[in-house]
Amino acid sequence: MGVGCSSSLPPTVNNPHCSITFPHTSAHTNPTSNHLPINWLARAHLQKPTKSPISKRLFTLDSARKTPTLKCGRTAQMEIEGGSDSKPILDLHSLDDNLVQKMVYDALVWSSLHGLVVGDRNVQRSGTVPGVGMVHAPFALLPTVFPENQWKLACEVAPIFNELVDRVSLDGKFLQESLSRTKKVDAFTSRLLDIHSKMLEINKKEEIRLGLHRSDYMLDEKTKLLLQIELNTISTSFPGLGSVVSELHRSLLKNYGEHLGCDVNCTPSNDAANRFSEALAKAWIEYNNPKAVIMVVVQPEERNMYDQHWLSFNLKERYPFMIRKTMAEIDKEGEIQPDGTLLVGGHAIAVIYFRAGYAPTDYPSEAEWRARLLMEHSSAIKCPSISYHLTGTKKIQQELAKPNVLEKFIDNKEDIAKLRKCFAGLWSLDDADIVDTAIEKPHLFVMKPQREGGGNNIYGDDVREALLRLRKDGKEQNAAYILMQRIFPTDSATFLVRDGSCHKDHAVSELGIYGAYLRNKDKVIVNERSGYLMRTKVSSSNEGGVAAGFAVLDSLYLT
Amino acid sequence: MGVGCSSSLPPTVNNPHCSITFPHTSAHTNPTSNHLPINWLARAHLQKPTKSPISKRLFTLDSARKTPTLKCGRTAQMEIEGGSDSKPILDLHSLDDNLVQKMVYDALVWSSLHGLVVGDRNVQRSGTVPGVGMVHAPFALLPTVFPENQWKLACEVAPIFNELVDRVSLDGKFLQESLSRTKKVDAFTSRLLDIHSKMLEINKKEEIRLGLHRSDYMLDEKTKLLLQIELNTISTSFPGLGSVVSELHRSLLKNYGEHLGCDVNCTPSNDAANRFSEALAKAWIEYNNPKAVIMVVVQPEERNMYDQHWLSFNLKERYPFMIRKTMAEIDKEGEIQPDGTLLVGGHAIAVIYFRAGYAPTDYPSEAEWRARLLMEHSSAIKCPSISYHLTGTKKIQQELAKPNVLEKFIDNKEDIAKLRKCFAGLWSLDDADIVDTAIEKPHLFVMKPQREGGGNNIYGDDVREALLRLRKDGKEQNAAYILMQRIFPTDSATFLVRDGSCHKDHAVSELGIYGAYLRNKDKVIVNERSGYLMRTKVSSSNEGGVAAGFAVLDSLYLT
């Protein structure tokens, strides 16, 4: 499926990666320290995870008005910094049921005609054969209101994060050392580090480096700060369907905007699929072998295949030969020629685009590990390389949040300040003070296991219990987790459409900003923000805004 | 689903209309007579429905060639009139299996991303809820070779047929008289005629008349003549998906043309969906009530809904308010205001677009008949009116083929000659001579019941038996059938893709040309050819090219 995939979308069988990426929580920290700031603690302590009245935070309906109510060009800076609620422009409660029904019907039709589809888990072949057993992807009926200044900030830092990943990936020692203790307690990370070590040993250089990233954020209700949940550097999901859903919303706003009092221009177009395709194509050009193809590494079953196909489709319009292979197939059919060229099934491979290989379940046997090692040995451009992959781990995220670590990789002070502004509070479990605080106030933290995939985040009183148990068991296991500030995002009324039905619920949203980076030796060919992904999730069944429930694809309505 | 729908597409439950329209057969006749021409009989007698060698009639592959093999601008007139086979340009037998597999995969992906979908009969809600239980529509992998001169002829006569339908529809007496004996033996036609009579009685005028037609043809193998199978005047299916499948083929030819030796420009773009939407929109404008909506009359379950949605989608981009109602709903919610305005569920109706109401099964109770009558009474523009509907019956088709009948409706001799050139041999069973001939040579005829819907066409020895039985039973039942020349179309190797799988088989094709006609009193606003529909069907299980089997959507490759 891909990293950061929603747990609501038909998952590949037992793919635990799908359930851990959404329910993130964390807390804003002092820009130059990873110690818990007192004012944050004070605020957070007062803040119970209660629902705030929906109508206040939403739009008011003025169906008689013919001109759009809002100019989305304005920023909500003052309101946000002043801590007031954003300007109401549409009250979902007052929406006429008939109108909602019509919009839902139109949205379902639009989705079907425009490829906003996934494989239906009830149809067996839907994960292997395209064109059969399709169902619309779950989506929010209307885009979610989001402050334009925070959106701009997230867009602005995307190229800096791209650059950061590249710099960190080059520091093999930093990666190995930072992850050395994690290696002992997490078998999966350990295998990745083994491959990384082998590459360091043979002094393997990746001269052409391609990154297709997504940095995920949540907006903290009280502080109005946009805090980073995680940075995905492998198999970032939904550049395809995410692009399509924003077009769906733009179509609905265009047709119903007058009745909703909305302006279609407040929902930005989303060209993630095109930008990623373009970056893959440019990487192919850099590889400079006209006979070589782009290879997408896929899971044997993939119900989110259409998300990937949107990229392939864009690419095929230019380069007919793109192949899809599983890790097992690559093990079977792959070989490396003396000049380093990877051949798979007779095709020379220019670019390897991973849409698998990010989770332990993607490596059910040694065959897949052999394939990964083979690819890493080759001269093909890996998206991502093993170094890029490791740079996206939670432990590295936490290491980068430590004082004076960003400075090792980035020179520009302003850039560093911008990145830090997005960092939530992140701590190692070796920090005894913070562990004491978390035992005392567990609802302000979330414990995240290093292991990718699993829905294993720990919340609430379980944090206290887990920390006490770890304290008893000894320090070794500390490295398997990090502690993160828990974010309490704004929740708002949302119409969620899934399996042909619509229901209204309180929901919280997560914003992902895609970034593409391509470099050949000293030449940066691409470094850009490449569209976005909004996902929205029912908040009713959680403690504080983020837990069980399903996520739907969404887009932004900037205010 | 719609008239002329393929039996292979998920049909509405027991919708017999879906199975009768494809397996047509008939025989070319003297332009000025409906008597069997001797030369046709002589030719046909010699002609056994055998398969001719495929390779001769197909393309030869020259994958090394980079420039397209063909210039589609040229006509095949000489070859065709000379009776020679069309120039071979691609031999499907020599196509590499891997290449076919790749193209099939790409085609399935393309279909899913571009709305070439239908409801899956295995999923219960797929006929009622959009967005669930979707599967790609069955399609031919590559377009079917077709002579450009015949294509041009079919396009050229489309506006003449449009005009003919309009003229015939105004002659209430002709319709009533022609169908008077059919009325006695066919309950469905009888009910339609009752409504028609009532309109005549009250002298109801349809000043704004909208027709969205499709004239279906087959190319007769030996004569190389394009002969009309039928003219559909109600609920013509596949303007939506037909448009999409030609885009699919153009995409494949673009990406694989070099390997196939084909030129994408030989497959004409198909704008049927746009043209029909445009005609509906123009009718709405003529009605001149900005508050009124377009109403699509639909079946309660419709797995071919996406074909309809393509039109609605195009329309919605301009006019958000289009409603879909079943006949039963219209009976329940409909009323006519004193000024003639039809209100349904409170909406004033400008245009009624029938995608139901063409078959007896669409009228399970008196409610549906009441609804039909109500609509006919109203001032709404009906597409079609009861007169247009009746003009499309087989009996009228046969009456128009009689000598000197076209002359009653059309002045221009050239136009008449063009229409006649397309007419297959069509006879009433009252013609004793032709019945004798058909008893003697039943394989040269097909017996078609007047009743729409049913797959009840009679072929081969069954023709003889049926005619002998009718002769015994007396003349009354003669009016329930017409006799038609049996067409023996060219069959050719085709890759048919259905339910995610591809198989190669011998297949025959039927070409439909859409026509749109809109008139307000004396002013003709639209009279045009509006795109096309190619359907292709396995010929292996039939006698002579047309019987059981499934049809797939296809497009043209003009040579």
PDB file of C-alpha atoms in Angstrom, chain A residues 274-378:
ATOM      1  CA  ASN A 274       2.407  14.679 -11.744  1.00  0.00           C
ATOM      2  CA  ARG A 275       5.308  16.001  -9.737  1.00  0.00           C
ATOM      3  CA  PHE A 276       6.359  12.574  -8.534  1.00  0.00           C
ATOM      4  CA  SER A 277       6.049  11.168 -12.060  1.00  0.00           C
ATOM      5  CA  GLU A 278       8.120  14.048 -13.319  1.00  0.00           C
ATOM      6  CA  ALA A 279      10.806  13.420 -10.716  1.00  0.00           C
ATOM      7  CA  LEU A 280      10.911   9.707 -11.611  1.00  0.00           C
ATOM      8  CA  ALA A 281      11.182  10.627 -15.288  1.00  0.00           C
ATOM      9  CA  LYS A 282      13.995  13.068 -14.586  1.00  0.00           C
ATOM     10  CA  ALA A 283      15.839  10.418 -12.595  1.00  0.00           C
ATOM     11  CA  TRP A 284      15.455   8.065 -15.559  1.00  0.00           C
ATOM     12  CA  ILE A 285      17.025  10.731 -17.771  1.00  0.00           C
ATOM     13  CA  GLU A 286      19.937  11.166 -15.374  1.00  0.00           C
ATOM     14  CA  TYR A 287      20.616   7.428 -15.424  1.00  0.00           C
ATOM     15  CA  ASN A 288      21.192   7.913 -19.120  1.00  0.00           C
ATOM     16  CA  ASN A 289      20.456   4.476 -20.523  1.00  0.00           C
ATOM     17  CA  PRO A 290      17.620   4.763 -23.033  1.00  0.00           C
ATOM     18  CA  LYS A 291      16.974   1.032 -22.901  1.00  0.00           C
ATOM     19  CA  ALA A 292      16.604   0.897 -19.143  1.00  0.00           C
ATOM     20  CA  VAL A 293      13.194   0.974 -17.469  1.00  0.00           C
ATOM     21  CA  ILE A 294      11.661   2.207 -14.255  1.00  0.00           C
ATOM     22  CA  MET A 295      10.791  -0.612 -11.869  1.00  0.00           C
ATOM     23  CA  VAL A 296       8.084  -0.261  -9.249  1.00  0.00           C
ATOM     24  CA  VAL A 297       8.652  -2.639  -6.356  1.00  0.00           C
ATOM     25  CA  VAL A 298       5.238  -3.803  -5.270  1.00  0.00           C
ATOM     26  CA  GLN A 299       3.582  -6.045  -2.734  1.00  0.00           C
ATOM     27  CA  PRO A 300       2.148  -9.285  -4.122  1.00  0.00           C
ATOM     28  CA  GLU A 301      -1.334  -8.020  -3.261  1.00  0.00           C
ATOM     29  CA  GLU A 302      -2.077  -4.330  -3.371  1.00  0.00           C
ATOM     30  CA  ARG A 303      -5.583  -2.936  -3.073  1.00  0.00           C
ATOM     31  CA  ASN A 304      -4.196   0.561  -3.204  1.00  0.00           C
ATOM     32  CA  MET A 305      -2.759  -0.174  -6.649  1.00  0.00           C
ATOM     33  CA  TYR A 306      -4.623   2.680  -8.367  1.00  0.00           C
ATOM     34  CA  ASP A 307      -2.756   5.214  -6.275  1.00  0.00           C
ATOM     35  CA  GLN A 308       0.413   3.785  -7.805  1.00  0.00           C
ATOM     36  CA  HIS A 309      -1.132   3.476 -11.239  1.00  0.00           C
ATOM     37  CA  TRP A 310      -1.825   7.206 -11.361  1.00  0.00           C
ATOM     38  CA  LEU A 311       1.944   7.733 -11.285  1.00  0.00           C
ATOM     39  CA  SER A 312       2.619   4.934 -13.754  1.00  0.00           C
ATOM     40  CA  PHE A 313      -0.054   6.267 -16.077  1.00  0.00           C
ATOM     41  CA  ASN A 314       1.498   9.719 -16.111  1.00  0.00           C
ATOM     42  CA  LEU A 315       4.872   8.181 -16.760  1.00  0.00           C
ATOM     43  CA  LYS A 316       3.665   5.839 -19.491  1.00  0.00           C
ATOM     44  CA  GLU A 317       2.463   8.753 -21.480  1.00  0.00           C
ATOM     45  CA  ARG A 318       6.163   9.451 -21.905  1.00  0.00           C
ATOM     46  CA  TYR A 319       7.957   6.163 -21.277  1.00  0.00           C
ATOM     47  CA  PRO A 320       6.005   3.073 -22.213  1.00  0.00           C
ATOM     48  CA  PHE A 321       8.284   0.724 -20.390  1.00  0.00           C
ATOM     49  CA  MET A 322       7.772   0.625 -16.712  1.00  0.00           C
ATOM     50  CA  ILE A 323       7.636  -2.702 -14.931  1.00  0.00           C
ATOM     51  CA  ARG A 324       6.129  -3.836 -11.643  1.00  0.00           C
ATOM     52  CA  LYS A 325       7.884  -6.517  -9.638  1.00  0.00           C
ATOM     53  CA  THR A 326       7.584  -8.011  -6.193  1.00  0.00           C
ATOM     54  CA  MET A 327      10.646  -8.439  -4.011  1.00  0.00           C
ATOM     55  CA  ALA A 328      10.391 -12.210  -4.530  1.00  0.00           C
ATOM     56  CA  GLU A 329      10.320 -11.783  -8.290  1.00  0.00           C
ATOM     57  CA  ILE A 330      13.329  -9.507  -8.143  1.00  0.00           C
ATOM     58  CA  ASP A 331      15.189 -12.169  -6.155  1.00  0.00           C
ATOM     59  CA  LYS A 332      14.293 -14.733  -8.793  1.00  0.00           C
ATOM     60  CA  GLU A 333      14.811 -12.699 -11.946  1.00  0.00           C
ATOM     61  CA  GLY A 334      17.419 -10.177 -10.882  1.00  0.00           C
ATOM     62  CA  GLU A 335      21.109 -10.109 -11.581  1.00  0.00           C
ATOM     63  CA  ILE A 336      23.834  -7.509 -11.650  1.00  0.00           C
ATOM     64  CA  GLN A 337      26.053  -7.072 -14.646  1.00  0.00           C
ATOM     65  CA  PRO A 338      29.763  -6.358 -14.250  1.00  0.00           C
ATOM     66  CA  ASP A 339      29.172  -2.637 -14.834  1.00  0.00           C
ATOM     67  CA  GLY A 340      26.660  -2.546 -11.984  1.00  0.00           C
ATOM     68  CA  THR A 341      23.552  -2.545 -14.149  1.00  0.00           C
ATOM     69  CA  LEU A 342      20.638  -4.322 -12.516  1.00  0.00           C
ATOM     70  CA  LEU A 343      18.784  -6.635 -14.858  1.00  0.00           C
ATOM     71  CA  VAL A 344      15.339  -7.898 -13.864  1.00  0.00           C
ATOM     72  CA  GLY A 345      13.616 -10.283 -16.247  1.00  0.00           C
ATOM     73  CA  GLY A 346      16.043  -9.111 -18.909  1.00  0.00           C
ATOM     74  CA  HIS A 347      15.256  -5.415 -18.432  1.00  0.00           C
ATOM     75  CA  ALA A 348      17.978  -3.030 -17.408  1.00  0.00           C
ATOM     76  CA  ILE A 349      16.697  -1.000 -14.477  1.00  0.00           C
ATOM     77  CA  ALA A 350      17.280   2.737 -14.356  1.00  0.00           C
ATOM     78  CA  VAL A 351      15.160   3.635 -11.337  1.00  0.00           C
ATOM     79  CA  ILE A 352      13.770   1.491  -8.537  1.00  0.00           C
ATOM     80  CA  TYR A 353      10.647   3.022  -7.029  1.00  0.00           C
ATOM     81  CA  PHE A 354       9.752   1.233  -3.800  1.00  0.00           C
ATOM     82  CA  ARG A 355       6.056   0.849  -3.025  1.00  0.00           C
ATOM     83  CA  ALA A 356       6.935  -2.136  -0.856  1.00  0.00           C
ATOM     84  CA  GLY A 357       9.840  -3.043   1.359  1.00  0.00           C
ATOM     85  CA  TYR A 358       9.084  -0.632   4.185  1.00  0.00           C
ATOM     86  CA  ALA A 359       7.637  -3.093   6.690  1.00  0.00           C
ATOM     87  CA  PRO A 360       8.755  -6.400   8.247  1.00  0.00           C
ATOM     88  CA  THR A 361       5.795  -8.125   6.584  1.00  0.00           C
ATOM     89  CA  ASP A 362       7.270  -7.227   3.192  1.00  0.00           C
ATOM     90  CA  TYR A 363      10.123  -9.617   3.960  1.00  0.00           C
ATOM     91  CA  PRO A 364       8.433 -12.957   4.672  1.00  0.00           C
ATOM     92  CA  SER A 365      11.539 -14.921   3.645  1.00  0.00           C
ATOM     93  CA  GLU A 366      15.226 -14.505   2.932  1.00  0.00           C
ATOM     94  CA  ALA A 367      14.375 -14.048  -0.756  1.00  0.00           C
ATOM     95  CA  GLU A 368      13.125 -10.518  -0.138  1.00  0.00           C
ATOM     96  CA  TRP A 369      16.200  -9.571   1.886  1.00  0.00           C
ATOM     97  CA  ARG A 370      18.400 -10.934  -0.893  1.00  0.00           C
ATOM     98  CA  ALA A 371      16.459  -8.821  -3.391  1.00  0.00           C
ATOM     99  CA  ARG A 372      16.870  -5.703  -1.280  1.00  0.00           C
ATOM    100  CA  LEU A 373      20.592  -6.275  -0.982  1.00  0.00           C
ATOM    101  CA  LEU A 374      20.879  -6.975  -4.713  1.00  0.00           C
ATOM    102  CA  MET A 375      19.129  -3.726  -5.572  1.00  0.00           C
ATOM    103  CA  GLU A 376      21.302  -1.791  -3.160  1.00  0.00           C
ATOM    104  CA  HIS A 377      24.424  -3.246  -4.743  1.00  0.00           C
ATOM    105  CA  SER A 378      23.350  -2.178  -8.219  1.00  0.00           C
TER     106      SER A 378
END
